Coordinates of C-alpha atoms and ligand atoms in Angstrom, one line a residue:
M1 CA 18.0 37.7 81.9
Y2 CA 15.2 38.1 84.3
R3 CA 15.2 35.1 86.7
L4 CA 12.5 33.8 89.1
S5 CA 13.7 32.9 92.6
E6 CA 13.7 29.2 93.4
E7 CA 10.8 29.8 95.8
A8 CA 8.7 31.5 93.1
I9 CA 9.4 28.6 90.7
E10 CA 8.3 26.1 93.2
E11 CA 5.2 28.1 94.1
F12 CA 4.1 28.4 90.4
I13 CA 4.9 24.7 89.7
G14 CA 2.6 24.0 92.6
L15 CA -0.1 26.3 91.2
R16 CA 0.2 24.7 87.8
R17 CA -0.3 21.3 89.4
D18 CA -3.3 22.6 91.4
I19 CA -4.9 23.8 88.1
H20 CA -4.0 20.5 86.5
Q21 CA -5.8 18.6 89.2
N22 CA -8.9 20.7 88.7
P23 CA -9.5 20.9 85.0
E24 CA -12.5 22.8 83.7
L25 CA -14.1 22.7 80.2
A26 CA -14.7 25.7 77.9
Y27 CA -16.7 28.5 79.5
E28 CA -16.8 26.5 82.8
E29 CA -13.4 27.8 84.0
H30 CA -15.0 29.3 87.2
R31 CA -12.5 28.0 89.7
T32 CA -9.5 28.8 87.5
S33 CA -10.7 32.3 86.6
A34 CA -11.5 33.0 90.3
L35 CA -8.0 31.8 91.2
V36 CA -6.4 34.0 88.5
A37 CA -8.5 37.1 89.5
E38 CA -7.7 36.7 93.2
R39 CA -3.9 36.5 92.5
L40 CA -3.9 39.4 90.2
R41 CA -5.9 41.6 92.6
H42 CA -3.5 40.6 95.4
W43 CA -0.5 41.8 93.4
G44 CA -2.2 45.1 92.6
Y45 CA -3.6 44.6 89.2
A46 CA -6.9 46.2 88.2
V47 CA -9.0 43.1 87.5
T48 CA -12.0 42.8 85.2
T49 CA -13.9 39.5 85.2
G50 CA -16.7 38.1 83.1
L51 CA -15.3 39.1 79.7
G52 CA -16.4 36.3 77.3
G53 CA -18.0 34.5 80.2
T54 CA -15.1 33.4 82.4
G55 CA -12.4 35.5 80.9
V56 CA -10.2 37.7 83.1
V57 CA -8.1 40.8 82.4
G58 CA -5.5 42.1 84.8
Q59 CA -4.3 45.6 83.9
M60 CA -1.4 47.5 85.4
V61 CA -0.4 51.0 84.2
R62 CA 3.0 52.5 85.1
G63 CA 3.7 56.1 84.2
G64 CA 1.2 58.4 82.5
S65 CA 1.4 57.1 79.0
G66 CA 3.5 54.7 77.0
P67 CA 3.0 51.7 74.9
R68 CA 0.2 49.2 75.6
I69 CA 0.8 45.5 75.3
G70 CA -1.4 42.4 75.8
L71 CA -0.2 39.0 76.9
R72 CA -2.6 36.1 76.5
A73 CA -2.9 32.8 78.3
D74 CA -5.7 30.2 77.8
M75 CA -7.4 28.4 80.7
D76 CA -9.6 25.6 79.4
A77 CA -9.2 21.8 79.6
L78 CA -10.4 18.9 77.4
P79 CA -12.9 16.1 77.6
I80 CA -10.2 13.4 77.8
Q81 CA -9.6 10.8 80.5
E82 CA -6.1 11.3 81.9
A83 CA -3.8 8.2 81.7
N84 CA -1.1 9.7 83.9
T85 CA -0.8 8.6 87.5
T86 CA 1.2 11.6 88.9
D87 CA 0.3 13.1 92.3
W88 CA -1.2 16.0 90.4
A89 CA -3.3 14.0 87.9
S90 CA -6.8 15.2 87.2
C91 CA -9.3 14.7 90.0
K92 CA -12.2 14.9 87.5
P93 CA -13.1 11.7 85.5
G94 CA -13.1 12.4 81.8
L95 CA -11.5 15.8 82.0
M96 CA -7.9 16.8 81.8
H97 CA -5.5 19.6 80.9
A98 CA -4.2 17.8 77.8
C99 CA -3.1 20.9 76.0
G100 CA -1.0 22.6 78.7
H101 CA -3.3 25.5 79.3
D102 CA -2.7 24.9 83.0
G103 CA 1.0 25.7 82.3
H104 CA 0.2 28.7 80.1
T105 CA -1.9 30.2 83.0
A106 CA 0.8 29.5 85.6
M107 CA 3.6 30.9 83.4
L108 CA 1.7 34.2 82.9
L109 CA 0.8 34.4 86.6
A110 CA 4.4 33.9 87.6
A111 CA 5.4 36.7 85.2
A112 CA 2.6 38.9 86.6
Q113 CA 3.8 38.6 90.1
M114 CA 7.3 39.7 89.2
L115 CA 6.2 42.4 86.9
A116 CA 4.0 43.8 89.6
V117 CA 7.0 44.6 91.8
S118 CA 9.3 45.7 89.0
T119 CA 9.6 49.5 88.5
Q120 CA 11.7 49.0 85.4
W121 CA 8.9 49.4 82.9
T122 CA 6.6 52.2 81.7
G123 CA 3.3 51.8 79.9
T124 CA 0.2 49.6 80.0
L125 CA 0.3 45.9 80.6
N126 CA -2.9 43.9 79.9
L127 CA -2.8 40.3 81.0
I128 CA -5.5 38.4 79.2
F129 CA -6.7 35.0 80.5
Q130 CA -9.2 33.6 78.0
P131 CA -11.7 30.8 78.3
A132 CA -12.6 28.2 75.7
E133 CA -9.6 28.1 73.3
E134 CA -10.4 24.4 72.5
G135 CA -13.0 25.0 69.8
G136 CA -15.2 27.4 71.8
G137 CA -13.8 30.6 70.4
G138 CA -13.2 32.2 73.7
A139 CA -10.9 34.8 72.2
L140 CA -13.7 35.9 69.9
R141 CA -16.2 36.1 72.8
M142 CA -13.9 38.3 74.8
M143 CA -13.5 40.6 71.8
Q144 CA -17.2 40.7 71.3
D145 CA -17.5 41.7 74.9
G146 CA -15.2 44.7 74.2
L147 CA -11.8 43.4 75.1
F148 CA -9.8 45.7 72.8
E149 CA -12.2 48.7 73.4
Q150 CA -11.8 48.4 77.1
F151 CA -8.1 47.4 77.0
P152 CA -6.6 48.9 73.8
C153 CA -3.3 47.2 72.9
D154 CA -0.6 48.3 70.4
S155 CA 0.7 44.7 70.2
I156 CA -0.3 41.3 71.6
F157 CA 1.6 38.1 72.3
A158 CA 0.7 34.5 73.3
M159 CA 2.8 31.4 74.0
H160 CA 1.8 27.8 73.6
N161 CA 3.9 24.7 74.6
M162 CA 4.7 22.3 71.8
P163 CA 5.9 18.7 72.2
G164 CA 8.5 17.7 69.7
F165 CA 10.6 20.7 70.3
P166 CA 13.3 20.5 73.0
Q167 CA 12.2 21.6 76.4
G168 CA 12.4 25.4 76.8
Q169 CA 13.2 26.1 73.1
L170 CA 11.5 29.3 72.0
V171 CA 10.1 28.9 68.5
F172 CA 9.1 31.9 66.4
R173 CA 7.6 32.2 63.0
S174 CA 6.8 35.3 60.9
G175 CA 3.7 35.2 58.8
P176 CA 1.1 32.4 58.6
T177 CA 1.7 29.9 61.4
M178 CA -1.4 28.0 62.3
A179 CA -4.2 26.9 60.0
S180 CA -7.8 28.0 59.6
S181 CA -10.2 25.2 60.5
D182 CA -13.7 25.0 59.1
Y183 CA -16.2 22.2 59.5
L184 CA -18.9 21.0 57.2
T185 CA -21.6 18.4 57.3
V186 CA -22.8 17.1 54.0
T187 CA -26.1 15.3 53.9
L188 CA -26.7 13.4 50.6
Q189 CA -30.4 12.7 50.2
G190 CA -31.2 9.9 47.8
R191 CA -34.1 7.5 47.4
G192 CA -34.1 4.3 49.5
G193 CA -35.1 0.9 48.2
H194 CA -34.6 -2.8 48.0
G195 CA -30.9 -3.9 47.8
A196 CA -31.8 -6.3 45.0
M197 CA -33.3 -3.5 42.9
P198 CA -30.8 -0.7 42.8
H199 CA -32.3 0.7 39.5
R200 CA -35.4 1.7 41.4
A201 CA -33.5 3.7 44.0
N202 CA -30.9 6.5 44.1
D203 CA -28.1 5.2 46.3
P204 CA -26.5 7.9 48.5
I205 CA -23.8 5.5 49.7
V206 CA -22.4 5.1 46.2
A207 CA -22.6 8.9 45.8
A208 CA -20.8 9.3 49.1
A209 CA -18.0 6.9 48.1
S210 CA -17.4 8.7 44.9
L211 CA -17.6 12.1 46.6
I212 CA -15.0 11.1 49.2
M213 CA -12.6 10.2 46.4
A214 CA -13.4 13.4 44.5
L215 CA -12.7 15.4 47.6
Q216 CA -9.1 14.2 47.5
T217 CA -8.6 16.2 44.3
V218 CA -9.3 19.5 46.1
V219 CA -5.8 19.6 47.7
S220 CA -4.0 17.7 44.9
R221 CA -5.5 19.4 41.9
N222 CA -7.0 22.8 43.0
V223 CA -4.7 24.2 45.6
D224 CA -1.2 25.5 44.7
P225 CA 1.2 22.7 45.5
L226 CA 3.3 25.2 47.5
Q227 CA 0.4 26.0 49.8
P228 CA -0.5 23.6 52.7
A229 CA -4.1 22.5 52.9
V230 CA -6.1 19.6 54.4
V231 CA -9.5 18.0 53.6
T232 CA -10.3 15.2 56.0
V233 CA -13.5 13.2 56.0
G234 CA -13.6 12.2 59.6
A235 CA -17.0 10.5 59.8
I236 CA -19.5 8.9 57.5
Q237 CA -22.9 7.5 58.5
A238 CA -25.3 5.7 56.2
G239 CA -27.4 2.6 56.0
K240 CA -28.2 -0.3 58.4
A241 CA -28.6 -3.5 56.4
N242 CA -27.0 -5.3 53.5
N243 CA -30.2 -5.7 51.6
V244 CA -31.5 -2.2 52.0
I245 CA -30.5 0.9 50.0
A246 CA -30.3 3.8 52.4
D247 CA -32.0 7.0 51.6
Q248 CA -29.4 9.3 53.3
A249 CA -25.7 9.5 53.9
R250 CA -23.9 12.0 56.1
L251 CA -20.3 13.1 56.0
E252 CA -18.4 15.1 58.5
I253 CA -15.5 17.0 56.9
S254 CA -12.7 19.2 58.3
V255 CA -11.0 21.8 56.0
R256 CA -7.8 23.6 56.9
A257 CA -5.6 26.1 55.1
L258 CA -2.7 28.4 56.0
D259 CA -3.5 31.2 53.6
P260 CA -6.8 33.2 53.9
Q261 CA -7.2 33.2 50.1
V262 CA -6.7 29.4 49.8
R263 CA -9.3 29.1 52.5
V264 CA -11.9 31.0 50.4
A265 CA -10.9 29.2 47.2
M266 CA -11.3 25.8 48.9
R267 CA -14.7 26.7 50.2
E268 CA -15.9 27.6 46.7
R269 CA -14.4 24.5 45.1
L270 CA -16.0 22.2 47.8
Y271 CA -19.5 23.7 47.3
T272 CA -19.2 23.1 43.5
L273 CA -17.7 19.7 43.7
I274 CA -20.2 18.4 46.3
A275 CA -23.2 19.7 44.4
Q276 CA -22.1 18.4 41.0
Q277 CA -21.0 15.0 42.4
A278 CA -24.3 14.6 44.1
A279 CA -26.2 15.6 40.9
S280 CA -24.3 13.1 38.8
Y281 CA -25.7 10.3 41.1
G282 CA -29.2 11.6 41.2
V283 CA -29.1 12.6 44.8
T284 CA -29.2 16.1 46.4
A285 CA -26.6 17.5 48.7
H286 CA -27.3 19.8 51.7
I287 CA -24.1 21.5 53.0
D288 CA -24.0 22.8 56.6
W289 CA -20.8 24.9 56.7
R290 CA -19.5 26.2 60.0
D291 CA -16.6 28.7 60.0
G292 CA -14.0 27.8 62.6
Y293 CA -10.8 29.6 63.5
A294 CA -9.1 31.9 61.1
V295 CA -5.5 31.5 59.8
L296 CA -3.1 32.6 62.5
V297 CA -0.8 35.2 60.9
N298 CA 2.1 36.5 63.0
D299 CA 3.0 40.2 62.2
A300 CA 6.5 40.5 60.7
Q301 CA 7.5 43.5 62.7
Q302 CA 6.2 42.3 66.1
T303 CA 7.7 38.8 65.5
E304 CA 11.0 40.5 64.9
R305 CA 10.7 42.4 68.2
A306 CA 9.7 39.3 70.1
L307 CA 12.6 37.4 68.6
A308 CA 15.1 40.1 69.4
V309 CA 14.0 39.9 73.0
A310 CA 14.7 36.2 73.0
R311 CA 18.1 36.7 71.4
K312 CA 19.1 39.3 74.0
H313 CA 18.0 37.3 77.0
F314 CA 18.3 33.6 76.1
A315 CA 21.0 31.2 74.8
Q316 CA 21.2 31.3 71.0
D317 CA 20.8 27.5 70.7
Q318 CA 17.6 27.8 72.6
I319 CA 16.0 29.9 69.9
L320 CA 14.4 28.8 66.6
A321 CA 13.9 32.0 64.6
Q322 CA 11.6 30.6 61.9
G323 CA 9.8 27.4 62.9
P324 CA 7.5 25.4 60.8
M325 CA 3.8 26.1 60.0
L326 CA 1.4 23.8 61.8
T327 CA -2.0 22.5 60.6
G328 CA -3.5 22.8 64.1
S329 CA -5.6 25.9 64.8
E330 CA -5.8 28.5 67.5
D331 CA -8.3 31.2 68.2
F332 CA -5.6 33.8 69.1
A333 CA -5.8 34.2 65.3
F334 CA -8.8 36.4 65.8
M335 CA -6.9 38.7 68.2
L336 CA -4.1 38.9 65.7
E337 CA -6.6 40.0 63.0
Q338 CA -7.3 43.1 65.1
V339 CA -3.9 43.8 66.8
P340 CA -0.5 43.0 65.4
G341 CA 1.5 40.6 67.4
C342 CA 3.2 37.2 67.7
Y343 CA 2.2 33.7 68.8
L344 CA 5.2 31.7 69.8
F345 CA 5.9 28.2 70.9
I346 CA 7.9 26.9 73.9
G347 CA 9.3 23.4 73.4
N348 CA 7.7 20.9 75.8
G349 CA 10.3 18.1 75.2
A350 CA 11.6 16.0 72.3
G351 CA 12.9 12.5 71.6
D352 CA 12.6 10.3 74.6
D353 CA 11.5 13.1 77.0
A354 CA 8.2 12.6 78.7
G355 CA 7.3 16.1 77.4
A356 CA 7.5 14.8 73.9
C357 CA 4.0 13.2 74.2
M358 CA 1.7 15.2 71.9
V359 CA -1.0 17.5 73.2
H360 CA -4.5 16.1 73.3
N361 CA -3.0 12.7 74.2
P362 CA -4.2 11.1 77.5
S363 CA -0.5 10.7 78.6
Y364 CA 0.4 14.3 77.8
D365 CA 1.6 16.6 80.7
F366 CA 2.9 20.2 80.7
N367 CA 6.6 20.3 81.3
D368 CA 7.1 22.1 84.7
H369 CA 10.7 23.2 83.7
N370 CA 9.0 25.6 81.4
I371 CA 7.4 27.6 84.2
A372 CA 10.6 29.5 84.8
V373 CA 11.5 29.7 81.1
G374 CA 8.2 31.0 79.9
A375 CA 7.7 33.4 82.8
S376 CA 11.3 34.8 82.2
Y377 CA 10.5 35.3 78.6
W378 CA 7.3 37.3 79.4
I379 CA 9.1 39.4 82.0
A380 CA 11.9 40.1 79.5
L381 CA 9.4 41.0 76.7
V382 CA 7.5 43.4 78.9
H383 CA 10.7 45.1 80.1
E384 CA 12.0 45.5 76.5
L385 CA 8.8 46.6 74.9
L386 CA 7.7 48.9 77.8
S387 CA 11.2 50.2 78.5
Q388 CA 11.8 53.7 79.8
P389 CA 12.2 56.3 77.1
Ligands
LIG1 ZN1 -5.4 22.0 72.3
LIG2 ZN1 -3.8 24.5 73.4

């Protein structure tokens, strides 16, 4: 078990709270990335900045050759007004670290400091601090800027806190783990008219109402019952007055799947269903489809290695070997499409713990007890995977 000193734990809890007080939105993580780069340089890492805008990579090579691994943390905050009144609550109105990326950055930095002084590993360590995980696709932007060409990795890993699991629990899962998320806007174009004379109009609101019900059959009738999938109509806009038939209705829809083939099949079914529903009401449908994040698939072999490290260095009751799938999404999925690896969770607290408050909630806060646990796991993983031959 690799342990951080009490001083180091205090230092990085302080750093986590400093980042928490100064949250920055996607691609605006200038202060955070400067802080990360400055620390990494100070500890002797070769630092590259500006990948994917505000992304940072710290590289350290020990020995002439050896395996190359990447560890990723995310740095961005969310447009949420913090409800907490802690000393380290956000100083920026309307902005907060409500997903714990402050903690992920601090955990990886704590590990970086200790790994920089350890001589017990051989190989190439790439520490990847990415911008814009929250919908901005920062992982993809770093890859488009040549992340894996400049910093080739044989395997990659990332860790995200998760409320609902006991504090410090390490949760692994082989195979599909986080959902793909796609977004579509459907505009139903009808013909407006007088509310008293519906026969002289084509009412897009009736078409929208029917379509919303029909959309419920995609998951219940078209997707294999053993495959998780979600279709949510999150917004609908149409009409202004009770005696006017609107000429247009707009729906905002979120689509999620945990299997790449289900994702493709749902897309096809949605296009067909929307077009034919619209036609049956005499309106036309325009679909604006935006691909979001891919299905996050953990590589079986790399997950086994990551799990073995936990089993060797942590209490057995602290480990969940095959956790549940989640319908949330994560852009580390794109990195895992290019490099085999594992995305694991660290429990933020369960039951009555304050850490049980779900991410993206104004009362959420990263559990500082996890700084030591998460950093220790990263340190153990690097020593095991980059061990001396
Ligand atoms: Zn989030
Ligand atoms: Zn997150």
